[in-house]
PDB file of C-alpha atoms in Angstrom:
ATOM      1  CA  MET W1100     -37.978 127.283 119.296  1.00  0.00           C
ATOM      2  CA  LYS W1101     -37.493 123.475 119.535  1.00  0.00           C
ATOM      3  CA  ARG W1102     -39.412 121.793 122.290  1.00  0.00           C
ATOM      4  CA  GLU W1103     -37.726 119.329 124.489  1.00  0.00           C
ATOM      5  CA  PRO W1104     -39.083 115.766 124.382  1.00  0.00           C
ATOM      6  CA  ARG W1105     -41.215 114.785 127.326  1.00  0.00           C
ATOM      7  CA  GLY W1106     -38.956 111.806 128.298  1.00  0.00           C
ATOM      8  CA  ALA W1107     -35.985 114.103 128.501  1.00  0.00           C
ATOM      9  CA  ARG W1108     -37.847 116.567 130.619  1.00  0.00           C
ATOM     10  CA  ASP W1109     -38.960 113.824 132.971  1.00  0.00           C
ATOM     11  CA  HIS W1110     -35.296 112.566 133.313  1.00  0.00           C
ATOM     12  CA  ALA W1111     -33.989 116.040 134.015  1.00  0.00           C
ATOM     13  CA  SER W1112     -36.647 116.539 136.589  1.00  0.00           C
ATOM     14  CA  GLU W1113     -35.818 113.201 138.419  1.00  0.00           C
ATOM     15  CA  THR W1114     -32.063 114.088 138.310  1.00  0.00           C
ATOM     16  CA  ALA W1115     -32.789 117.517 139.866  1.00  0.00           C
ATOM     17  CA  ALA W1116     -34.939 115.979 142.544  1.00  0.00           C
ATOM     18  CA  ALA W1117     -32.177 113.305 143.299  1.00  0.00           C
ATOM     19  CA  LYS W1118     -29.540 115.876 144.066  1.00  0.00           C
ATOM     20  CA  PRO W1119     -31.104 117.313 147.245  1.00  0.00           C
ATOM     21  CA  ARG W1120     -31.666 113.736 148.433  1.00  0.00           C
ATOM     22  CA  GLU W1121     -27.951 112.889 147.917  1.00  0.00           C
ATOM     23  CA  ALA W1122     -26.917 115.982 149.550  1.00  0.00           C
ATOM     24  CA  ASP W1123     -29.093 115.204 152.664  1.00  0.00           C
ATOM     25  CA  ALA W1124     -27.725 111.630 152.639  1.00  0.00           C
ATOM     26  CA  ALA W1125     -24.117 113.036 152.679  1.00  0.00           C
ATOM     27  CA  VAL W1126     -24.918 115.464 155.573  1.00  0.00           C
ATOM     28  CA  TRP W1127     -26.413 112.705 157.712  1.00  0.00           C
ATOM     29  CA  ARG W1128     -23.444 110.351 156.888  1.00  0.00           C
ATOM     30  CA  GLY W1129     -21.079 113.062 158.078  1.00  0.00           C
ATOM     31  CA  ARG W1130     -23.061 113.394 161.344  1.00  0.00           C
ATOM     32  CA  PHE W1131     -23.177 109.610 161.848  1.00  0.00           C
ATOM     33  CA  LEU W1132     -19.373 109.283 161.416  1.00  0.00           C
ATOM     34  CA  THR W1133     -18.812 112.131 163.980  1.00  0.00           C
ATOM     35  CA  LEU W1134     -21.109 110.297 166.453  1.00  0.00           C
ATOM     36  CA  LEU W1135     -19.411 107.015 165.669  1.00  0.00           C
ATOM     37  CA  ASP W1136     -15.993 108.471 166.439  1.00  0.00           C
ATOM     38  CA  ARG W1137     -17.089 109.605 169.849  1.00  0.00           C
ATOM     39  CA  SER W1138     -18.990 106.411 170.725  1.00  0.00           C
ATOM     40  CA  PRO W1139     -17.557 104.198 173.567  1.00  0.00           C
ATOM     41  CA  THR W1140     -18.912 101.089 171.798  1.00  0.00           C
ATOM     42  CA  PRO W1141     -16.282  99.406 169.628  1.00  0.00           C
ATOM     43  CA  THR W1142     -17.792  99.882 166.161  1.00  0.00           C
ATOM     44  CA  ALA W1143     -16.606  99.584 162.621  1.00  0.00           C
ATOM     45  CA  ILE W1144     -18.164  99.823 159.119  1.00  0.00           C
ATOM     46  CA  THR W1145     -17.223  97.219 156.510  1.00  0.00           C
ATOM     47  CA  GLY W1146     -18.260  96.264 153.003  1.00  0.00           C
ATOM     48  CA  THR W1147     -19.904  92.926 152.292  1.00  0.00           C
ATOM     49  CA  ASN W1148     -16.496  91.603 151.512  1.00  0.00           C
ATOM     50  CA  GLY W1149     -15.412  92.333 155.135  1.00  0.00           C
ATOM     51  CA  LEU W1150     -12.962  95.143 154.349  1.00  0.00           C
ATOM     52  CA  VAL W1151     -13.009  97.749 156.982  1.00  0.00           C
ATOM     53  CA  SER W1152     -13.649 101.266 155.744  1.00  0.00           C
ATOM     54  CA  VAL W1153     -14.032 103.091 159.103  1.00  0.00           C
ATOM     55  CA  ALA W1154     -13.377 102.024 162.734  1.00  0.00           C
ATOM     56  CA  ASN W1155     -13.903 104.154 165.818  1.00  0.00           C
ATOM     57  CA  PRO W1156     -11.139 104.553 168.437  1.00  0.00           C
ATOM     58  CA  ALA W1157     -12.956 102.273 170.826  1.00  0.00           C
ATOM     59  CA  PHE W1158     -12.930  99.452 168.149  1.00  0.00           C
ATOM     60  CA  ALA W1159      -9.208  99.926 167.549  1.00  0.00           C
ATOM     61  CA  ALA W1160      -8.447 100.036 171.277  1.00  0.00           C
ATOM     62  CA  ALA W1161     -10.289  96.811 171.946  1.00  0.00           C
ATOM     63  CA  LEU W1162      -7.835  95.191 169.399  1.00  0.00           C
ATOM     64  CA  GLY W1163      -4.880  96.956 170.837  1.00  0.00           C
ATOM     65  CA  LEU W1164      -4.317  98.989 167.692  1.00  0.00           C
ATOM     66  CA  GLN W1165      -4.181 102.674 166.726  1.00  0.00           C
ATOM     67  CA  PRO W1166      -7.341 103.924 164.923  1.00  0.00           C
ATOM     68  CA  GLY W1167      -5.461 104.443 161.645  1.00  0.00           C
ATOM     69  CA  ARG W1168      -4.235 100.813 161.661  1.00  0.00           C
ATOM     70  CA  VAL W1169      -7.669  99.249 161.309  1.00  0.00           C
ATOM     71  CA  ALA W1170      -9.066 100.843 158.165  1.00  0.00           C
ATOM     72  CA  ASN W1171      -8.470  98.990 154.796  1.00  0.00           C
ATOM     73  CA  ARG W1172      -7.878  95.587 156.528  1.00  0.00           C
ATOM     74  CA  LEU W1173     -10.137  92.546 156.326  1.00  0.00           C
ATOM     75  CA  LEU W1174     -12.273  91.814 159.382  1.00  0.00           C
ATOM     76  CA  LEU W1175     -11.162  88.161 159.292  1.00  0.00           C
ATOM     77  CA  ASP W1176      -7.534  89.243 159.448  1.00  0.00           C
ATOM     78  CA  LEU W1177      -8.355  91.115 162.749  1.00  0.00           C
ATOM     79  CA  LEU W1178     -10.719  88.712 164.375  1.00  0.00           C
ATOM     80  CA  THR W1179     -10.917  84.841 164.267  1.00  0.00           C
ATOM     81  CA  PRO W1180     -14.488  83.336 164.475  1.00  0.00           C
ATOM     82  CA  THR W1181     -14.690  80.644 166.999  1.00  0.00           C
ATOM     83  CA  ASN W1182     -18.143  79.343 166.160  1.00  0.00           C
ATOM     84  CA  ASN W1183     -18.476  77.939 162.664  1.00  0.00           C
ATOM     85  CA  ASP W1184     -22.253  77.496 162.801  1.00  0.00           C
ATOM     86  CA  GLN W1185     -22.711  81.221 163.528  1.00  0.00           C
ATOM     87  CA  LEU W1186     -20.277  82.072 160.721  1.00  0.00           C
ATOM     88  CA  ARG W1187     -22.194  79.945 158.250  1.00  0.00           C
ATOM     89  CA  LYS W1188     -25.473  81.631 159.160  1.00  0.00           C
ATOM     90  CA  LEU W1189     -23.919  85.021 158.643  1.00  0.00           C
ATOM     91  CA  ASP W1190     -22.499  84.013 155.231  1.00  0.00           C
ATOM     92  CA  ALA W1191     -25.913  82.578 154.148  1.00  0.00           C
ATOM     93  CA  ALA W1192     -27.576  85.792 155.217  1.00  0.00           C
ATOM     94  CA  MET W1193     -25.218  88.000 153.283  1.00  0.00           C
ATOM     95  CA  ARG W1194     -25.653  85.874 150.080  1.00  0.00           C
ATOM     96  CA  SER W1195     -29.475  86.020 150.337  1.00  0.00           C
ATOM     97  CA  GLY W1196     -29.598  89.740 151.277  1.00  0.00           C
ATOM     98  CA  ARG W1197     -31.447  89.168 154.511  1.00  0.00           C
ATOM     99  CA  ARG W1198     -31.316  92.228 156.933  1.00  0.00           C
ATOM    100  CA  SER W1199     -31.010  91.425 160.597  1.00  0.00           C
ATOM    101  CA  ARG W1200     -28.369  91.282 163.407  1.00  0.00           C
ATOM    102  CA  TYR W1201     -25.933  88.328 163.314  1.00  0.00           C
ATOM    103  CA  PRO W1202     -23.678  87.572 166.346  1.00  0.00           C
ATOM    104  CA  VAL W1203     -20.441  85.630 165.885  1.00  0.00           C
ATOM    105  CA  GLU W1204     -18.155  84.702 168.757  1.00  0.00           C
ATOM    106  CA  ALA W1205     -14.580  85.535 168.007  1.00  0.00           C
ATOM    107  CA  CYS W1206     -11.142  85.850 169.547  1.00  0.00           C
ATOM    108  CA  TRP W1207      -7.976  87.880 168.841  1.00  0.00           C
ATOM    109  CA  THR W1208      -4.524  88.605 170.212  1.00  0.00           C
ATOM    110  CA  VAL W1209      -3.470  91.751 171.975  1.00  0.00           C
ATOM    111  CA  ARG W1210       0.194  91.967 172.706  1.00  0.00           C
ATOM    112  CA  GLY W1211       0.523  88.193 173.101  1.00  0.00           C
ATOM    113  CA  SER W1212      -2.711  87.771 175.171  1.00  0.00           C
ATOM    114  CA  VAL W1213      -5.727  86.072 173.655  1.00  0.00           C
ATOM    115  CA  ARG W1214      -8.947  88.009 174.100  1.00  0.00           C
ATOM    116  CA  HIS W1215     -12.529  86.810 173.434  1.00  0.00           C
ATOM    117  CA  GLY W1216     -15.659  88.540 172.662  1.00  0.00           C
ATOM    118  CA  GLN W1217     -18.848  88.652 170.363  1.00  0.00           C
ATOM    119  CA  VAL W1218     -19.050  90.489 166.997  1.00  0.00           C
ATOM    120  CA  THR W1219     -22.428  91.598 165.881  1.00  0.00           C
ATOM    121  CA  VAL W1220     -22.781  92.280 162.166  1.00  0.00           C
ATOM    122  CA  GLU W1221     -25.827  94.270 160.835  1.00  0.00           C
ATOM    123  CA  PRO W1222     -26.482  95.193 157.204  1.00  0.00           C
ATOM    124  CA  VAL W1223     -27.837  98.745 156.821  1.00  0.00           C
ATOM    125  CA  THR W1224     -29.253 100.783 153.944  1.00  0.00           C
ATOM    126  CA  ASP W1225     -27.102 103.605 152.658  1.00  0.00           C
ATOM    127  CA  PRO W1226     -28.551 105.749 149.759  1.00  0.00           C
ATOM    128  CA  LEU W1227     -25.041 106.516 148.592  1.00  0.00           C
ATOM    129  CA  GLU W1228     -23.957 102.854 148.244  1.00  0.00           C
ATOM    130  CA  GLU W1229     -25.187 100.328 145.695  1.00  0.00           C
ATOM    131  CA  THR W1230     -24.472  97.431 148.173  1.00  0.00           C
ATOM    132  CA  PRO W1231     -25.409  97.755 151.893  1.00  0.00           C
ATOM    133  CA  PRO W1232     -22.454  98.400 154.194  1.00  0.00           C
ATOM    134  CA  LEU W1233     -22.158  96.413 157.451  1.00  0.00           C
ATOM    135  CA  ILE W1234     -22.089  97.927 160.931  1.00  0.00           C
ATOM    136  CA  VAL W1235     -19.810  95.708 163.093  1.00  0.00           C
ATOM    137  CA  THR W1236     -19.881  96.069 166.780  1.00  0.00           C
ATOM    138  CA  LEU W1237     -17.541  94.284 169.229  1.00  0.00           C
ATOM    139  CA  ARG W1238     -18.457  93.273 172.691  1.00  0.00           C
ATOM    140  CA  VAL W1239     -15.306  92.309 174.634  1.00  0.00           C
ATOM    141  CA  ALA W1240     -15.821  89.580 177.238  1.00  0.00           C
ATOM    142  CA  ASP W1241     -14.608  90.835 180.542  1.00  0.00           C
ATOM    143  CA  GLU W1242     -12.399  88.981 182.869  1.00  0.00           C
ATOM    144  CA  ARG W1243     -15.407  87.751 184.966  1.00  0.00           C
ATOM    145  CA  GLU W1244     -16.916  86.110 181.987  1.00  0.00           C
ATOM    146  CA  GLU W1245     -13.719  84.528 180.634  1.00  0.00           C
ATOM    147  CA  THR W1246     -12.720  83.021 183.992  1.00  0.00           C
ATOM    148  CA  GLY W1247     -16.154  81.891 185.000  1.00  0.00           C
ATOM    149  CA  GLY W1248     -16.145  84.192 188.190  1.00  0.00           C
ATOM    150  CA  ASP W1249     -18.937  83.947 190.760  1.00  0.00           C
ATOM    151  CA  SER W1250     -22.032  85.808 189.637  1.00  0.00           C
ATOM    152  CA  ALA W1251     -24.597  84.606 192.238  1.00  0.00           C
ATOM    153  CA  GLY W1252     -24.327  87.713 194.402  1.00  0.00           C
ATOM    154  CA  GLY W1253     -26.584  89.991 192.230  1.00  0.00           C
ATOM    155  CA  ALA W1254     -25.989  93.444 190.840  1.00  0.00           C
ATOM    156  CA  GLU W1255     -24.945  95.163 194.068  1.00  0.00           C
ATOM    157  CA  ASP W1256     -22.415  92.393 194.929  1.00  0.00           C
ATOM    158  CA  GLU W1257     -20.998  92.522 191.396  1.00  0.00           C
ATOM    159  CA  LEU W1258     -20.632  96.401 191.669  1.00  0.00           C
ATOM    160  CA  ALA W1259     -18.907  96.050 195.012  1.00  0.00           C
ATOM    161  CA  HIS W1260     -16.314  93.738 193.673  1.00  0.00           C
ATOM    162  CA  PRO W1261     -15.775  94.545 189.907  1.00  0.00           C
ATOM    163  CA  ALA W1262     -13.030  92.584 188.170  1.00  0.00           C
ATOM    164  CA  LEU W1263     -10.131  94.667 186.688  1.00  0.00           C
ATOM    165  CA  SER W1264      -8.158  93.515 183.692  1.00  0.00           C
ATOM    166  CA  ALA W1265      -4.404  93.981 183.899  1.00  0.00           C
ATOM    167  CA  GLN W1266      -4.663  96.995 181.579  1.00  0.00           C
ATOM    168  CA  GLU W1267      -7.513  98.512 183.568  1.00  0.00           C
ATOM    169  CA  ALA W1268      -5.462  98.093 186.802  1.00  0.00           C
ATOM    170  CA  ARG W1269      -2.397  99.871 185.316  1.00  0.00           C
ATOM    171  CA  ILE W1270      -4.579 102.806 184.036  1.00  0.00           C
ATOM    172  CA  LEU W1271      -6.574 103.090 187.246  1.00  0.00           C
ATOM    173  CA  ARG W1272      -3.416 103.330 189.526  1.00  0.00           C
ATOM    174  CA  LEU W1273      -1.747 105.760 187.122  1.00  0.00           C
ATOM    175  CA  VAL W1274      -4.776 108.015 187.027  1.00  0.00           C
ATOM    176  CA  ALA W1275      -5.093 107.787 190.853  1.00  0.00           C
ATOM    177  CA  GLY W1276      -1.532 108.982 191.046  1.00  0.00           C
ATOM    178  CA  GLY W1277      -2.269 112.111 189.069  1.00  0.00           C
ATOM    179  CA  ALA W1278      -0.997 111.043 185.647  1.00  0.00           C
ATOM    180  CA  THR W1279      -2.574 112.809 182.609  1.00  0.00           C
ATOM    181  CA  THR W1280      -4.024 110.796 179.812  1.00  0.00           C
ATOM    182  CA  ALA W1281      -0.951 111.441 177.658  1.00  0.00           C
ATOM    183  CA  VAL W1282       1.350 110.279 180.418  1.00  0.00           C
ATOM    184  CA  VAL W1283      -0.761 107.123 180.966  1.00  0.00           C
ATOM    185  CA  ALA W1284      -0.717 106.330 177.216  1.00  0.00           C
ATOM    186  CA  ARG W1285       3.141 106.672 177.046  1.00  0.00           C
ATOM    187  CA  THR W1286       3.643 104.620 180.263  1.00  0.00           C
ATOM    188  CA  ILE W1287       1.570 101.569 179.152  1.00  0.00           C
ATOM    189  CA  GLY W1288       2.228 101.825 175.430  1.00  0.00           C
ATOM    190  CA  ILE W1289      -1.184 102.443 173.943  1.00  0.00           C
ATOM    191  CA  GLY W1290      -2.842 105.518 172.279  1.00  0.00           C
ATOM    192  CA  VAL W1291      -4.638 108.356 174.069  1.00  0.00           C
ATOM    193  CA  ASP W1292      -7.932 107.038 172.531  1.00  0.00           C
ATOM    194  CA  GLY W1293      -7.246 103.663 174.049  1.00  0.00           C
ATOM    195  CA  VAL W1294      -6.758 105.144 177.538  1.00  0.00           C
ATOM    196  CA  ASN W1295     -10.007 107.194 177.166  1.00  0.00           C
ATOM    197  CA  TYR W1296     -11.837 104.017 176.036  1.00  0.00           C
ATOM    198  CA  HIS W1297     -10.722 102.037 179.106  1.00  0.00           C
ATOM    199  CA  LEU W1298     -11.582 105.047 181.442  1.00  0.00           C
ATOM    200  CA  THR W1299     -15.034 105.369 179.878  1.00  0.00           C
ATOM    201  CA  ARG W1300     -15.732 101.601 180.401  1.00  0.00           C
ATOM    202  CA  LEU W1301     -14.534 101.901 184.060  1.00  0.00           C
ATOM    203  CA  CYS W1302     -16.665 104.949 184.674  1.00  0.00           C
ATOM    204  CA  ARG W1303     -19.709 103.261 183.169  1.00  0.00           C
ATOM    205  CA  ARG W1304     -19.198 100.017 185.280  1.00  0.00           C
ATOM    206  CA  LEU W1305     -18.676 101.905 188.497  1.00  0.00           C
ATOM    207  CA  ARG W1306     -21.510 104.426 187.642  1.00  0.00           C
ATOM    208  CA  VAL W1307     -19.420 107.556 187.951  1.00  0.00           C
ATOM    209  CA  PRO W1308     -19.358 110.630 185.761  1.00  0.00           C
ATOM    210  CA  ASN W1309     -15.643 111.363 185.552  1.00  0.00           C
ATOM    211  CA  ARG W1310     -12.136 110.166 186.427  1.00  0.00           C
ATOM    212  CA  THR W1311     -12.042 112.100 189.809  1.00  0.00           C
ATOM    213  CA  ALA W1312     -15.127 110.257 190.890  1.00  0.00           C
ATOM    214  CA  LEU W1313     -13.692 106.999 189.472  1.00  0.00           C
ATOM    215  CA  VAL W1314     -10.706 107.230 191.800  1.00  0.00           C
ATOM    216  CA  ALA W1315     -12.798 108.048 194.750  1.00  0.00           C
ATOM    217  CA  ARG W1316     -15.177 105.235 194.019  1.00  0.00           C
ATOM    218  CA  ALA W1317     -12.234 102.819 193.527  1.00  0.00           C
ATOM    219  CA  TYR W1318     -10.969 103.594 197.023  1.00  0.00           C
ATOM    220  CA  VAL W1319     -14.367 103.112 198.501  1.00  0.00           C
ATOM    221  CA  LEU W1320     -14.853  99.842 196.813  1.00  0.00           C
ATOM    222  CA  GLY W1321     -11.439  98.635 197.956  1.00  0.00           C
ATOM    223  CA  LEU W1322     -10.006  98.426 194.301  1.00  0.00           C
ATOM    224  CA  LEU W1323      -7.118 100.664 195.368  1.00  0.00           C
ATOM    225  CA  ALA W1324      -5.161 100.137 198.594  1.00  0.00           C
ATOM    226  CA  PRO W1325      -5.924 103.052 200.918  1.00  0.00           C
ATOM    227  CA  GLU W1326      -2.574 102.847 202.689  1.00  0.00           C
ATOM    228  CA  ALA W1327      -0.327 102.793 199.645  1.00  0.00           C
ATOM    229  CA  TRP W1328       1.488 105.636 197.763  1.00  0.00           C
ATOM    230  CA  PRO W1329       2.027 105.585 194.946  1.00  0.00           C
ATOM    231  CA  PRO W1330      -1.399 104.073 194.419  1.00  0.00           C
ATOM    232  CA  ARG W1331      -1.617 100.316 193.902  1.00  0.00           C
ATOM    233  CA  VAL W1332      -4.403  97.928 193.224  1.00  0.00           C
ATOM    234  CA  SER W1333      -5.741  95.940 196.198  1.00  0.00           C
ATOM    235  CA  GLY W1334      -5.260  92.263 196.546  1.00  0.00           C
ATOM    236  CA  PRO W1335      -7.961  89.492 196.254  1.00  0.00           C
ATOM    237  CA  GLY W1336     -10.430  91.572 198.356  1.00  0.00           C
ATOM    238  CA  GLY W1337     -10.590  94.107 195.537  1.00  0.00           C
ATOM    239  CA  ARG W1338     -10.407  91.711 192.722  1.00  0.00           C
ATOM    240  CA  ARG W1339     -11.441  88.027 192.874  1.00  0.00           C
ATOM    241  CA  THR W1340      -9.287  86.551 190.173  1.00  0.00           C
ATOM    242  CA  GLY W1341      -6.096  87.268 192.224  1.00  0.00           C
ATOM    243  CA  PRO W1342      -3.864  89.854 190.547  1.00  0.00           C
ATOM    244  CA  THR W1343      -0.472  90.874 191.754  1.00  0.00           C
ATOM    245  CA  ARG W1344      -0.711  93.460 194.396  1.00  0.00           C
ATOM    246  CA  GLY W1345       0.856  96.083 192.064  1.00  0.00           C
ATOM    247  CA  GLY W1346      -1.845  95.404 189.492  1.00  0.00           C
ATOM    248  CA  ALA W1347       0.676  95.213 186.612  1.00  0.00           C
TER     249      ALA W1347
END
């Protein structure tokens, strides 16, 4: 019987050992993608060339898009960097292979309205990829930050008078009137995932566990006019930046 060369045996042993590791990596990647899909934080995964491979519903909603309309698009086609120094630092880091978090200020347009925020790019190690993918998170600047609203009153004062974007105002008054998520989505022209994203953000800001408590809290804080039906957003007393009384 012919004996197998030692080098061939070693190679076969290494190959056999690698298979369980690859299987484990695939399992954990699947779990990560499931968690990513459910995360309220706008997050996407791109290659080093900026091509988006995966984007969660929150990321798509922040851009005013359906989740399926983000994948296979270049990040720079979706977001426009507004700080060239930050962009140069990110480019230099990618070329040298440095691993850290790199924030870049950016803007984008949602249905004719310019939005601002900060993109954070972080290279990560993936045993199934030869080049490290990038995790991209998007922090949307809320209306208080964009308009330079008064922030001297401390946390309790900020909670008592939270700003509402026009989209949040529409969603809040529809939900307060008993509309389902699907009805809200059809009424304002965004996806169900987008509605859930905004509701999650509102619940987190007002420190409530669900939409029922959100509506009750909104009335207590004066965001919704207590005397009006159908529900409508209160005037300047409930929102400092002076929306229309209908919140639309």
